[in-house]
C-alpha positions as protocol buffer text, in pm:
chain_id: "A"
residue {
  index: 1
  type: UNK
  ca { x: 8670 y: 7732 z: 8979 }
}
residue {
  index: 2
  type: UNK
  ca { x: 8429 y: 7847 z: 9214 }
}
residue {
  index: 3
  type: UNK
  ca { x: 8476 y: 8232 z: 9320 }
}
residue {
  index: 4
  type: UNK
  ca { x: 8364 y: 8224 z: 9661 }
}
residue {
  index: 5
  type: UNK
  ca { x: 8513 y: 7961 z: 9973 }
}
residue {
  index: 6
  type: UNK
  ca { x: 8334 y: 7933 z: 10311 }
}
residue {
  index: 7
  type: UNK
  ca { x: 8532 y: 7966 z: 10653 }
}
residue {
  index: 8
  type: UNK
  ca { x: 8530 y: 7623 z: 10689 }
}
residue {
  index: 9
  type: UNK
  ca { x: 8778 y: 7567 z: 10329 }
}
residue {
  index: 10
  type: UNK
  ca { x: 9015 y: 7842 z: 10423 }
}
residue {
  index: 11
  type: UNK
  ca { x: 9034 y: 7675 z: 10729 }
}
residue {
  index: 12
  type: UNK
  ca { x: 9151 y: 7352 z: 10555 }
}
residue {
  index: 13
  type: UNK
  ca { x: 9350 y: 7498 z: 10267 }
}
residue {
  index: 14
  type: UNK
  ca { x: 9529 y: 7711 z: 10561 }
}
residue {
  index: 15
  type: UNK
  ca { x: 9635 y: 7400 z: 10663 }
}
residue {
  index: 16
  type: UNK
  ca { x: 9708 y: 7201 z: 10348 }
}
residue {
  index: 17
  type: UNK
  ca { x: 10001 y: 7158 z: 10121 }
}
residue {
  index: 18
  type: UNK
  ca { x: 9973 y: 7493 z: 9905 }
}
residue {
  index: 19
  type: UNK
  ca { x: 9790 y: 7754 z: 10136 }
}
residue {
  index: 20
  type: UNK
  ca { x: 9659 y: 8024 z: 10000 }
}
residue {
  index: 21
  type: UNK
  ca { x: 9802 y: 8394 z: 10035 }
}
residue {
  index: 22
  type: UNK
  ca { x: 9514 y: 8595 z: 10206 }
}
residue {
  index: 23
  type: UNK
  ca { x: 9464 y: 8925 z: 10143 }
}
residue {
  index: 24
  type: UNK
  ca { x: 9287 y: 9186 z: 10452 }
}
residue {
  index: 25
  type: UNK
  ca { x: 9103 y: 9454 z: 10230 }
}
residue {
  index: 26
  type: UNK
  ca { x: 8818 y: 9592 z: 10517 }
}
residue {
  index: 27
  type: UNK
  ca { x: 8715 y: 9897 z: 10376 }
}
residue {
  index: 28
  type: UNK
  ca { x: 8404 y: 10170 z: 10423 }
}
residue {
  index: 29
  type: UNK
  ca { x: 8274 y: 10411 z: 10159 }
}
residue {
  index: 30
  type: UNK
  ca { x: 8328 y: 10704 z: 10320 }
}
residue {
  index: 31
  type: UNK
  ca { x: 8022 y: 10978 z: 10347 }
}
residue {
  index: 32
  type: UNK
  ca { x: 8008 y: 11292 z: 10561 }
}
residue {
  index: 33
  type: UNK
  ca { x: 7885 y: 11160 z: 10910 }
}
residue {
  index: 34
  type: UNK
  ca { x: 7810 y: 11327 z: 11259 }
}
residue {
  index: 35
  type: UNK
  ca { x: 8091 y: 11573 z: 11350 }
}
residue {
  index: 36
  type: UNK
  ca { x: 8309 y: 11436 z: 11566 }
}
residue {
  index: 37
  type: UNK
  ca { x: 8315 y: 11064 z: 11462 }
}
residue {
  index: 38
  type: UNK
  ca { x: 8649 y: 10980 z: 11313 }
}
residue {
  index: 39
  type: UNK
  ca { x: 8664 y: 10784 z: 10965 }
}
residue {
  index: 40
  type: UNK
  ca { x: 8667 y: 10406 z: 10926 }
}
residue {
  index: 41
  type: UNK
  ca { x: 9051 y: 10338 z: 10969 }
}
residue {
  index: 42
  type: UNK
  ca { x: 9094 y: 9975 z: 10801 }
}
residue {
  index: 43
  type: UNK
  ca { x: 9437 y: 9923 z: 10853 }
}
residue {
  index: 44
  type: UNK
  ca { x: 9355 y: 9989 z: 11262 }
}
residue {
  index: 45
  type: UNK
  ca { x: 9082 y: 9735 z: 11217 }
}
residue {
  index: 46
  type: UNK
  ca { x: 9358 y: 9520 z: 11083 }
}
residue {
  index: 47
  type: UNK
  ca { x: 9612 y: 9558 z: 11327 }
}
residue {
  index: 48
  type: UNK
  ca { x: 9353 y: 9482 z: 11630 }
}
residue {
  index: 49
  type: UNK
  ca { x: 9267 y: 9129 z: 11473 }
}
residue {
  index: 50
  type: UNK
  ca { x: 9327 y: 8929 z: 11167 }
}
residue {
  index: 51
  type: UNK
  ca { x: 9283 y: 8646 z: 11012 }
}
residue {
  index: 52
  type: UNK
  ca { x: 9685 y: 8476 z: 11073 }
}
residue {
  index: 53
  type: UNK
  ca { x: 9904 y: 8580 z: 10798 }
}
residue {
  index: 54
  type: UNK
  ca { x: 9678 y: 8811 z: 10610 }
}
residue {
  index: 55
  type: UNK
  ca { x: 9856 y: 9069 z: 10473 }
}
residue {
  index: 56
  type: UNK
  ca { x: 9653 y: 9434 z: 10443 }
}
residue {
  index: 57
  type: UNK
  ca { x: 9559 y: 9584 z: 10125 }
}
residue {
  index: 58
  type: UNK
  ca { x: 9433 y: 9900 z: 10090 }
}
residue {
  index: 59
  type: UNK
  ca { x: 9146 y: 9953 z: 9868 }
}
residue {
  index: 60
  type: UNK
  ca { x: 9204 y: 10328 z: 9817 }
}
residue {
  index: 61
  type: UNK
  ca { x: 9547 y: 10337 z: 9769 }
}
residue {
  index: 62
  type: UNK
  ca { x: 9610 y: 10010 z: 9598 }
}
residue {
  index: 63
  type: UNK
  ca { x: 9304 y: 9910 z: 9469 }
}
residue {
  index: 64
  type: UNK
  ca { x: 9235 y: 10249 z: 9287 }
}
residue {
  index: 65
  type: UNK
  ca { x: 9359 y: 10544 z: 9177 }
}
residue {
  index: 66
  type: UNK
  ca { x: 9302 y: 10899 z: 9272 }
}
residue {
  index: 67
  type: UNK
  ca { x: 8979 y: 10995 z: 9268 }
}
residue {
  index: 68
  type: UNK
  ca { x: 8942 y: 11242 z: 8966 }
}
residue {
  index: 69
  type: UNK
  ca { x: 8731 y: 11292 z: 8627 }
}
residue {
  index: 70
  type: UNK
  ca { x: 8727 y: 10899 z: 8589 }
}
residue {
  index: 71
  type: UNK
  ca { x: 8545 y: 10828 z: 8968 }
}
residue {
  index: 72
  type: UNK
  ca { x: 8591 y: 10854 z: 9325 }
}
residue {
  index: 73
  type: UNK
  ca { x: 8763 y: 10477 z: 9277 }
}
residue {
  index: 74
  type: UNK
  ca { x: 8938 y: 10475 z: 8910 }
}
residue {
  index: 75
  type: UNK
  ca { x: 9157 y: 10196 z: 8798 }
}
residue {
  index: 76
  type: UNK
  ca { x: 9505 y: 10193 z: 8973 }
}
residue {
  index: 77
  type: UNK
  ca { x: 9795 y: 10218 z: 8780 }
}
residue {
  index: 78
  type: UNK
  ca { x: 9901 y: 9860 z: 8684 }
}
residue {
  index: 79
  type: UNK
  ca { x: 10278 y: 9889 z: 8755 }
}
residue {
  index: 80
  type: UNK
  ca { x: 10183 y: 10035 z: 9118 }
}
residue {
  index: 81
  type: UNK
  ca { x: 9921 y: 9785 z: 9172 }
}
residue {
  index: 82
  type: UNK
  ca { x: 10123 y: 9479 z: 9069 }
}
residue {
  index: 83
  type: UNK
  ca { x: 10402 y: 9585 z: 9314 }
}
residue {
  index: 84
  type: UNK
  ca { x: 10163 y: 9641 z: 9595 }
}
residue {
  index: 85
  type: UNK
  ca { x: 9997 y: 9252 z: 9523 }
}
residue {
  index: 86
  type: UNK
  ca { x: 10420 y: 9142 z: 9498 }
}
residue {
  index: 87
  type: UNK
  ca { x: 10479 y: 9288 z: 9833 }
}
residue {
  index: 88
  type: UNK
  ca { x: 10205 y: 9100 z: 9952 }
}
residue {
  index: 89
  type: UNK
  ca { x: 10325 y: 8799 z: 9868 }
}
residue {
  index: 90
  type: UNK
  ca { x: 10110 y: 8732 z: 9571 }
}
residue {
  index: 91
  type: UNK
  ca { x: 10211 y: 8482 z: 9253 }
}
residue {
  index: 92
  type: UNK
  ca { x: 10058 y: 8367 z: 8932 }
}
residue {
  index: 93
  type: UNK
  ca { x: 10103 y: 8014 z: 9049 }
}
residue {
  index: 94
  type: UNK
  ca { x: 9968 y: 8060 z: 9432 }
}
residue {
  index: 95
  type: UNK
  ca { x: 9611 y: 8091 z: 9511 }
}
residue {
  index: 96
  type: UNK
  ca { x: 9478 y: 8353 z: 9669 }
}
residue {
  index: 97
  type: UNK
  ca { x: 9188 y: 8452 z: 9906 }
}
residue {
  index: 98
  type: UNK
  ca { x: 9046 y: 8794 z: 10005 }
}
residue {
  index: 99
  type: UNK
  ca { x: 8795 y: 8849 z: 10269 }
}
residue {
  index: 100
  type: UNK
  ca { x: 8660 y: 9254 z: 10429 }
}
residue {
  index: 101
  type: UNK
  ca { x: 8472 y: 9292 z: 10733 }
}
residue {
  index: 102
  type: UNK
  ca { x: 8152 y: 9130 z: 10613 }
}
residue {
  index: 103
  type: UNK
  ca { x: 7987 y: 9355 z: 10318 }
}
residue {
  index: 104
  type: UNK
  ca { x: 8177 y: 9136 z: 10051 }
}
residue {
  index: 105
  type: UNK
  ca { x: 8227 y: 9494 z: 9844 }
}
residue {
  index: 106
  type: UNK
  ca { x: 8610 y: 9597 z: 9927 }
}
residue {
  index: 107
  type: UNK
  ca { x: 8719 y: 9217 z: 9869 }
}
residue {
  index: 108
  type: UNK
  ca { x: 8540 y: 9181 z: 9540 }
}
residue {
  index: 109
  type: UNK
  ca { x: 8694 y: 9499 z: 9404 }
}
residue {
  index: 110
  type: UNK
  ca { x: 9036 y: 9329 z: 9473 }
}
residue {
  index: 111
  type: UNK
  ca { x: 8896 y: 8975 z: 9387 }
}
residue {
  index: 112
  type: UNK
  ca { x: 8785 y: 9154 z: 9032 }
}
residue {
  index: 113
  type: UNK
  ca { x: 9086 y: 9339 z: 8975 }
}
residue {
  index: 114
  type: UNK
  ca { x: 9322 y: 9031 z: 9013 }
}
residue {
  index: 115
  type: UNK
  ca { x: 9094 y: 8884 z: 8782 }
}
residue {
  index: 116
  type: UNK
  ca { x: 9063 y: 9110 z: 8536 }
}
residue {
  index: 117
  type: UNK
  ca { x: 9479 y: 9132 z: 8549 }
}
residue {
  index: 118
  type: UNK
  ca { x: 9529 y: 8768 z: 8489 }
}
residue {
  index: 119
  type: UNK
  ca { x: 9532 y: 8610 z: 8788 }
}
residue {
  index: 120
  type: UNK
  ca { x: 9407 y: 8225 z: 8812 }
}
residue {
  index: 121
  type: UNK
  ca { x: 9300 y: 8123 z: 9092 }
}
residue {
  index: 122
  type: UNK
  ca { x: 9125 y: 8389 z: 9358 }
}
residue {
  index: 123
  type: UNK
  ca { x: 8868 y: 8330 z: 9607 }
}
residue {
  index: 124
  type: UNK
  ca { x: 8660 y: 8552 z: 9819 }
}
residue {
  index: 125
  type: UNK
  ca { x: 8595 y: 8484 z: 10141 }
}
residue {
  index: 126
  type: UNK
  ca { x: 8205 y: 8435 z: 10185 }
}
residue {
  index: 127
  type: UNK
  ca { x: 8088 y: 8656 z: 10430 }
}
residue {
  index: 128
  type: UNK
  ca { x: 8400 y: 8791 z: 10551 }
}
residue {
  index: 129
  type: UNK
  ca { x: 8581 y: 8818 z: 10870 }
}
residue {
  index: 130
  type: UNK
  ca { x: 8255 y: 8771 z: 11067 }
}
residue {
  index: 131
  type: UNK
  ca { x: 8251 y: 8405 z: 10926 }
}
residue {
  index: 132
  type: UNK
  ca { x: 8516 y: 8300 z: 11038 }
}
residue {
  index: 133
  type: UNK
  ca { x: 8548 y: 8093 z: 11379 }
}
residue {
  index: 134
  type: UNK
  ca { x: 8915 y: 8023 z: 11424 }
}
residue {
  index: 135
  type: UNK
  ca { x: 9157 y: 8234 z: 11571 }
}
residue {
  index: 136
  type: UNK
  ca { x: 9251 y: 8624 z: 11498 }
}
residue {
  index: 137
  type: UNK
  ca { x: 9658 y: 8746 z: 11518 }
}
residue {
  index: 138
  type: UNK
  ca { x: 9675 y: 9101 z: 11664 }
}
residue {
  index: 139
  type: UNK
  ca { x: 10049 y: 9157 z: 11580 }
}
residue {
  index: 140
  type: UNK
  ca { x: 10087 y: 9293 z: 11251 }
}
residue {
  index: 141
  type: UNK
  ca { x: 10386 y: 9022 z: 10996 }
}
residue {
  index: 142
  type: UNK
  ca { x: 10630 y: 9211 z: 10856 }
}
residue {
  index: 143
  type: UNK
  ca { x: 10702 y: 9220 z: 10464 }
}
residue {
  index: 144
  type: UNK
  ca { x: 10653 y: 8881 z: 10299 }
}
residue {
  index: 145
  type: UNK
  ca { x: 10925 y: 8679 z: 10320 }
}
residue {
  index: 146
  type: UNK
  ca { x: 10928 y: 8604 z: 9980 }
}
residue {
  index: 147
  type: UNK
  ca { x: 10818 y: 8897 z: 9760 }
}
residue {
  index: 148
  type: UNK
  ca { x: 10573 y: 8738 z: 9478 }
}
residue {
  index: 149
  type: UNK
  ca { x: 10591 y: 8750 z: 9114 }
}
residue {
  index: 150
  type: UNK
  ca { x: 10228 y: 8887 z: 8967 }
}
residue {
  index: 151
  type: UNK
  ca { x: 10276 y: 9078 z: 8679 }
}
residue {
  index: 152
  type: UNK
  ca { x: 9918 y: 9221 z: 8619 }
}
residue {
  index: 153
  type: UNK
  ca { x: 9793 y: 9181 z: 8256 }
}
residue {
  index: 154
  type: UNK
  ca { x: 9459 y: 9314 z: 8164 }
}
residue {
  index: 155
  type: UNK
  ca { x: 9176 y: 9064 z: 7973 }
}
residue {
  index: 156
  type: UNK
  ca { x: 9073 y: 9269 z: 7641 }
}
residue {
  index: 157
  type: UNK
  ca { x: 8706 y: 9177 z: 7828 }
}
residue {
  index: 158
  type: UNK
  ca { x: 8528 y: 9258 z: 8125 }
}
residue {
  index: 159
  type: UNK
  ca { x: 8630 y: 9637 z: 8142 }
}
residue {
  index: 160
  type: UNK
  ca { x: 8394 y: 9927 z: 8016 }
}
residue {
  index: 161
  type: UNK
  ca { x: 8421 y: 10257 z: 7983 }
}
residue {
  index: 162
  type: UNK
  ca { x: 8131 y: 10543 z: 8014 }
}
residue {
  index: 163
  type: UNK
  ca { x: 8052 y: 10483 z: 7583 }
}
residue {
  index: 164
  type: UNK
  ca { x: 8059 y: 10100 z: 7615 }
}
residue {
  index: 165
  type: UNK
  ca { x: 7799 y: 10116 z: 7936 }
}
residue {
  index: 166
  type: UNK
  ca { x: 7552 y: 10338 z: 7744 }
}
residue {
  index: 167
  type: UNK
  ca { x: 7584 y: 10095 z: 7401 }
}
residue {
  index: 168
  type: UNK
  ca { x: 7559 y: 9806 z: 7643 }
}
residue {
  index: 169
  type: UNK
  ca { x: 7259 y: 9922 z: 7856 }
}
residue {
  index: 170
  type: UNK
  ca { x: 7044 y: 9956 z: 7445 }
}
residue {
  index: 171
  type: UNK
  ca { x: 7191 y: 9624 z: 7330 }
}
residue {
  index: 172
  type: UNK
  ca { x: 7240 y: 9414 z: 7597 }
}
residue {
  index: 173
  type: UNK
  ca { x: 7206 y: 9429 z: 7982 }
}
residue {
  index: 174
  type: UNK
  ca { x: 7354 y: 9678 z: 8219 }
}
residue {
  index: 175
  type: UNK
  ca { x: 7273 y: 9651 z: 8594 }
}
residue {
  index: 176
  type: UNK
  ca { x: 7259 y: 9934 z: 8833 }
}
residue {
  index: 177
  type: UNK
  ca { x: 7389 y: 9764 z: 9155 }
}
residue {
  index: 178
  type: UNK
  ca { x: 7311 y: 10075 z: 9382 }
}
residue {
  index: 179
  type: UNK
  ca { x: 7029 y: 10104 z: 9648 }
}
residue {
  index: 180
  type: UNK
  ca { x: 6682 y: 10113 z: 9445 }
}
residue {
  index: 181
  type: UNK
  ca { x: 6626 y: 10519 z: 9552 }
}
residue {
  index: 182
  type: UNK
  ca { x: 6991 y: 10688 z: 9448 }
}
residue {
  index: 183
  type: UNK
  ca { x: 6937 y: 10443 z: 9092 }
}
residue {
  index: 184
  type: UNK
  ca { x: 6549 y: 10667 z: 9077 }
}
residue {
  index: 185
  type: UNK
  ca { x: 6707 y: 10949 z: 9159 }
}
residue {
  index: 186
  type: UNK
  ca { x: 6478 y: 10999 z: 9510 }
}
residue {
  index: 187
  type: UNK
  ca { x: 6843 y: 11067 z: 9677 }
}
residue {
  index: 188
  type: UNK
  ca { x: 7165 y: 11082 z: 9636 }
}
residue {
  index: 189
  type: UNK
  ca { x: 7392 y: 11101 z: 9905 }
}
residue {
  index: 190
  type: UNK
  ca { x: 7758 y: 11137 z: 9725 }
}
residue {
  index: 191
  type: UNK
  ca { x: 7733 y: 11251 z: 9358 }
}
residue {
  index: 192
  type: UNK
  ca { x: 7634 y: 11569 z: 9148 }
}
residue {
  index: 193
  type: UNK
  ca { x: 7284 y: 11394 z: 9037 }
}
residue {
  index: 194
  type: UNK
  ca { x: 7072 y: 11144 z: 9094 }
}
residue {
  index: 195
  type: UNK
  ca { x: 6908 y: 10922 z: 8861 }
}
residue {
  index: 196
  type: UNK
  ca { x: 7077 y: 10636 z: 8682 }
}
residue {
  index: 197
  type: UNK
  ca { x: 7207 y: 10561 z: 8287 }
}
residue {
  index: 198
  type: UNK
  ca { x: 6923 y: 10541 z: 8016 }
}
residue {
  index: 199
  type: UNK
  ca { x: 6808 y: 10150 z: 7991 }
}
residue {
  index: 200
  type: UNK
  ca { x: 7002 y: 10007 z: 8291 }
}
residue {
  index: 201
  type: UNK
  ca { x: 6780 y: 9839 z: 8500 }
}
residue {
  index: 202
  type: UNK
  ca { x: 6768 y: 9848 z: 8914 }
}
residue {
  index: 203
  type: UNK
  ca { x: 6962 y: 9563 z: 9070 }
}
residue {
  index: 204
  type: UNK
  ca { x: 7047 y: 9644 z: 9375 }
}
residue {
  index: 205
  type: UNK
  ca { x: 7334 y: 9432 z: 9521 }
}
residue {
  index: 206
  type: UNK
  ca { x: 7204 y: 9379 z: 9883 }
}
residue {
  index: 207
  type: UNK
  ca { x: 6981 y: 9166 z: 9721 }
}
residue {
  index: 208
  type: UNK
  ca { x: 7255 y: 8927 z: 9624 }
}
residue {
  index: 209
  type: UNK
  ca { x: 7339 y: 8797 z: 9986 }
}
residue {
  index: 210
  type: UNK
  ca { x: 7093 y: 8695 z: 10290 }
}
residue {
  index: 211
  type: UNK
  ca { x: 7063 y: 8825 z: 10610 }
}
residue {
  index: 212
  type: UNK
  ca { x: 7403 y: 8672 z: 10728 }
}
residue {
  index: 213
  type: UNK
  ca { x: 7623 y: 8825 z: 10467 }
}
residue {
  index: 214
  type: UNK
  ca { x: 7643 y: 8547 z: 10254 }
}
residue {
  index: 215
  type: UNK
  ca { x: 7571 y: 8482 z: 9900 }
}
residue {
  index: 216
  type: UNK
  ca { x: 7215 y: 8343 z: 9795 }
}
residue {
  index: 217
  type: UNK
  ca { x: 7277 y: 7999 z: 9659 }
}
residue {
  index: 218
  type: UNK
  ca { x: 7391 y: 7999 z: 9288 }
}
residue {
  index: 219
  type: UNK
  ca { x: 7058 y: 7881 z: 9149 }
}
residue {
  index: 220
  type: UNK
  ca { x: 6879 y: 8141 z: 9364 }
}
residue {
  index: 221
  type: UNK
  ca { x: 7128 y: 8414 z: 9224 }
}
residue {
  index: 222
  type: UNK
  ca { x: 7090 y: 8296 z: 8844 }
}
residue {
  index: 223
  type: UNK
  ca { x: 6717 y: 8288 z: 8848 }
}
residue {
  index: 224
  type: UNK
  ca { x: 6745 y: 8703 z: 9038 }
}
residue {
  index: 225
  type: UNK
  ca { x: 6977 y: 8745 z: 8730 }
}
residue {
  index: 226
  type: UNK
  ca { x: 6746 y: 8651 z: 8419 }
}
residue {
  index: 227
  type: UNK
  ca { x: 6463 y: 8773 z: 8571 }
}
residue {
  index: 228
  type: UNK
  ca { x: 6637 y: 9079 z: 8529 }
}
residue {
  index: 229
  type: UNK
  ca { x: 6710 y: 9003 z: 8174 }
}
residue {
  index: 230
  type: UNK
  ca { x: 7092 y: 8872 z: 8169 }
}
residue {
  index: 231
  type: UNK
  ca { x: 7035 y: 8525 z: 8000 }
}
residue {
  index: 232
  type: UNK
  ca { x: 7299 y: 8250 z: 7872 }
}
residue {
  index: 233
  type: UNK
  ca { x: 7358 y: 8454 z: 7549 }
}
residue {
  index: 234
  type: UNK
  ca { x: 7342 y: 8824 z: 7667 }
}
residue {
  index: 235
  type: UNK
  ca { x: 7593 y: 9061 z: 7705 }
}
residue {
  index: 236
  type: UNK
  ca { x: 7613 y: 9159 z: 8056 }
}
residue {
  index: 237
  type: UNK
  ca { x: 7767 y: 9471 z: 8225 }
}
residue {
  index: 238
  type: UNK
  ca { x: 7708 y: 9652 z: 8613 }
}
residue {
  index: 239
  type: UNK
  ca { x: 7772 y: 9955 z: 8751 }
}
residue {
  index: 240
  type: UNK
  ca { x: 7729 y: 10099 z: 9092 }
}
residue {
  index: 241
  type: UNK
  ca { x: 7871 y: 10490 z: 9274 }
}
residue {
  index: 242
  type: UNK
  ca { x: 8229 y: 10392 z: 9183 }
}
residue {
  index: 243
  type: UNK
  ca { x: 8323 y: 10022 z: 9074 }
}
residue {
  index: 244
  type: UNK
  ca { x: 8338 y: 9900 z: 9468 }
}
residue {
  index: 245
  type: UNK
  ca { x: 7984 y: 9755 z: 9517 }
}
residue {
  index: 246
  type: UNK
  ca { x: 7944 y: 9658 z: 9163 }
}
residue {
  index: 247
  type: UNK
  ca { x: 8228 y: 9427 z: 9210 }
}
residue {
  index: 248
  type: UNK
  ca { x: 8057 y: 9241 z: 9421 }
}
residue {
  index: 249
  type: UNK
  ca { x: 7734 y: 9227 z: 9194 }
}
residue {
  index: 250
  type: UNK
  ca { x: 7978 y: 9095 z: 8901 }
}
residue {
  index: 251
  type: UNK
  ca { x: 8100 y: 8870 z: 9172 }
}
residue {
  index: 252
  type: UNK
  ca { x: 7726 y: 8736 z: 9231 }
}
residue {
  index: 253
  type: UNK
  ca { x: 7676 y: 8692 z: 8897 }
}
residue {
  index: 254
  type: UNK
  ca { x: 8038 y: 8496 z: 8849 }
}
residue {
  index: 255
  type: UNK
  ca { x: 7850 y: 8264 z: 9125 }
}
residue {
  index: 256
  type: UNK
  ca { x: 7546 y: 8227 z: 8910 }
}
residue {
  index: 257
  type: UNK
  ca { x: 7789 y: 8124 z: 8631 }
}
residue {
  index: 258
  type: UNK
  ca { x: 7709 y: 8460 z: 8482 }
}
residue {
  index: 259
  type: UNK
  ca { x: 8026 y: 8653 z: 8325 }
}
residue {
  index: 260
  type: UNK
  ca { x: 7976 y: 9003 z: 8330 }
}
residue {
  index: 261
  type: UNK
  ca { x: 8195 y: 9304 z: 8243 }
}
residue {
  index: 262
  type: UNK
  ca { x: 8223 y: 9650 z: 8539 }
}
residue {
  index: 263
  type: UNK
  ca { x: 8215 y: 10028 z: 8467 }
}
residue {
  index: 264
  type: UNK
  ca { x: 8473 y: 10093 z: 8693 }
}
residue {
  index: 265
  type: UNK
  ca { x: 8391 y: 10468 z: 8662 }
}
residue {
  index: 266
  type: UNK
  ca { x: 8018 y: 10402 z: 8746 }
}
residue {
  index: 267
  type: UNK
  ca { x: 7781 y: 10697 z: 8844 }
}
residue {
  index: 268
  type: UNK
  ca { x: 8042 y: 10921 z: 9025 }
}
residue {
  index: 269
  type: UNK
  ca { x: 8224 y: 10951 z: 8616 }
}
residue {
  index: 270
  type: UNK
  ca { x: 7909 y: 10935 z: 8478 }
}
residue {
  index: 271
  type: UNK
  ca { x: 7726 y: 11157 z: 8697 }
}
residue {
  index: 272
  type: UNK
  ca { x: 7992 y: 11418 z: 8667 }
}
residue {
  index: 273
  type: UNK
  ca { x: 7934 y: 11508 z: 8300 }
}
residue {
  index: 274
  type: UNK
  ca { x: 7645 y: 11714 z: 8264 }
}
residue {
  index: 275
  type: UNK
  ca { x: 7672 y: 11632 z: 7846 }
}
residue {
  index: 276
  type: UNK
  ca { x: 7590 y: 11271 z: 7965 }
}
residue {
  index: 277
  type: UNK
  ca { x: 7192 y: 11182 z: 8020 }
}
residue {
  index: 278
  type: UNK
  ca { x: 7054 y: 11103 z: 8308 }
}
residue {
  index: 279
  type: UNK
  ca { x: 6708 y: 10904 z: 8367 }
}
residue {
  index: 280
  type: UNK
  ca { x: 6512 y: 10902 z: 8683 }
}
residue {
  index: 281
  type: UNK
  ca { x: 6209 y: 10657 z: 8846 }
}
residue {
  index: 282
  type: UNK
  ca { x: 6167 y: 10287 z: 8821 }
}
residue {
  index: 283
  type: UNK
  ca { x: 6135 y: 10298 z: 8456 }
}
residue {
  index: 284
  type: UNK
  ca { x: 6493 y: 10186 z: 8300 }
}
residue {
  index: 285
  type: UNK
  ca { x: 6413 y: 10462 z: 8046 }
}
């Protein structure tokens, strides 16, 4: 099963036997900007135009837990995240499609998470809301009418923790899907320290899509890939700030028939340890 659709196949599956439930996750990492200007607001974006019968998800609240000693975007809790896909309307034997605003990060996380919890059959919408050329519904649908029945169950693959990244990154392949100067440590914008993990190497995931949003064709994306090292019989993992953007990069790499495992903590955990070591430049070392 492919993990990406175009605008074009929503618009037909929309309209076929067994539509897919569609999931709104538009999302912005928040950093300290200009006094005055308010925060990205999602669900506003939402309510002023959607894609008909999308339901909202937030990514914070739904999509992760509180921000603590495990990230700024830890795992949710699987009993509150099942009932939050449930009251969307979500079920094992429905497919599902996310879409954001366009960056592809926010709808991977939730693409990756349903996933990684069991779920069949879910799509992301390539190159989000911006691709798509049919009509947007302003008034916001009130609770599904059916309530669905996902019960998440995690894969005993595909997850790491902090120990399994650093073991991974000598013995395998771990990617560091952040912008190439926060993963040499020239800035770093959010966390404690720059730098990145010992032996991961720099794959930024902007790289992954051209300039319209959209992925790179799979062969494109699979040749980026093992140049970088992650071959048919390698062990793969990513990481990025906090398991949003390096959803997307294990989301590339599912489209380059790569699997790949994510450090949901990523460098905001990491980063906050000062026991844990830190490398800096272009060399993975």
């Amino acid at each position: 099963m492919n993990a990406i659709i175009s605008a074009s196949e929503l618009a037909s599956d929309l309209a076929g036997p067994n539509p897919p439930v569609l999931l709104d996750v538009r999302w912005q990492l928040s950093v300290a900007k200009a006094a005055g200007e308010p925060p990205f607001d999602g669900r506003a974006e939402y309510a002023a135009g959607h894609i008909p019968g999308a339901v909202y998800v937030d990514l914070d609240r739904e999509l992760a837990g509180p921000a603590g000693t495990g990230g700024r975007h830890p795992l949710p809790e699987l009993a509150e995240f099942g009932a939050a896909m449930r009251r969307a309307g979500v079920s094992a034997g429905t497919p599902v499609v996310v879409y954001d605003g366009g960056q592809g990060w926010a709808a991977a996380r939730a693409w990756w998470l349903l996933r990684w919890t069991g779920h069949p059959d879910v799509r992301v919408l390539d190159g989000g809301l911006p691709s798509w050329q049919g009509p947007l519904q302003s008034s916001v649908p009130g609770p599904a009418t059916a309530e669905g029945d996902f019960e998440p169950v995690p894969a005993a693959a595909g997850l790491l923790d902090a120990d399994a990244a650093a073991a991974l990154a000598r013995a395998g392949v771990l990617l560091d899907a952040r912008a190439g100067e926060r993963y040499r440590g020239e800035v770093e914008p959010i966390d404690r320290v720059g730098g990145h993990i010992p032996g991961a190497r720099s794959a930024p995931t902007t790289d992954n899509v051209g300039p319209d949003g959209r992925f790179l064709p799979a062969e494109e994306l699979n040749a980026r890939f093992k140049a970088l090292g992650a071959g048919d019989d390698t062990e793969v993992g990513v990481y990025c700030g906090s398991g949003v953007s390096g959803a997307h990069e294990v989301l590339a790499l599912a489209v380059a028939g790569i699997p790949a495992a994510l450090y949901v903590g990523s460098w905001s955990e990491w980063s906050s340890d000062p026991e844990r070591p830190v490398a800096v430049g272009p060399d993975p070392q």
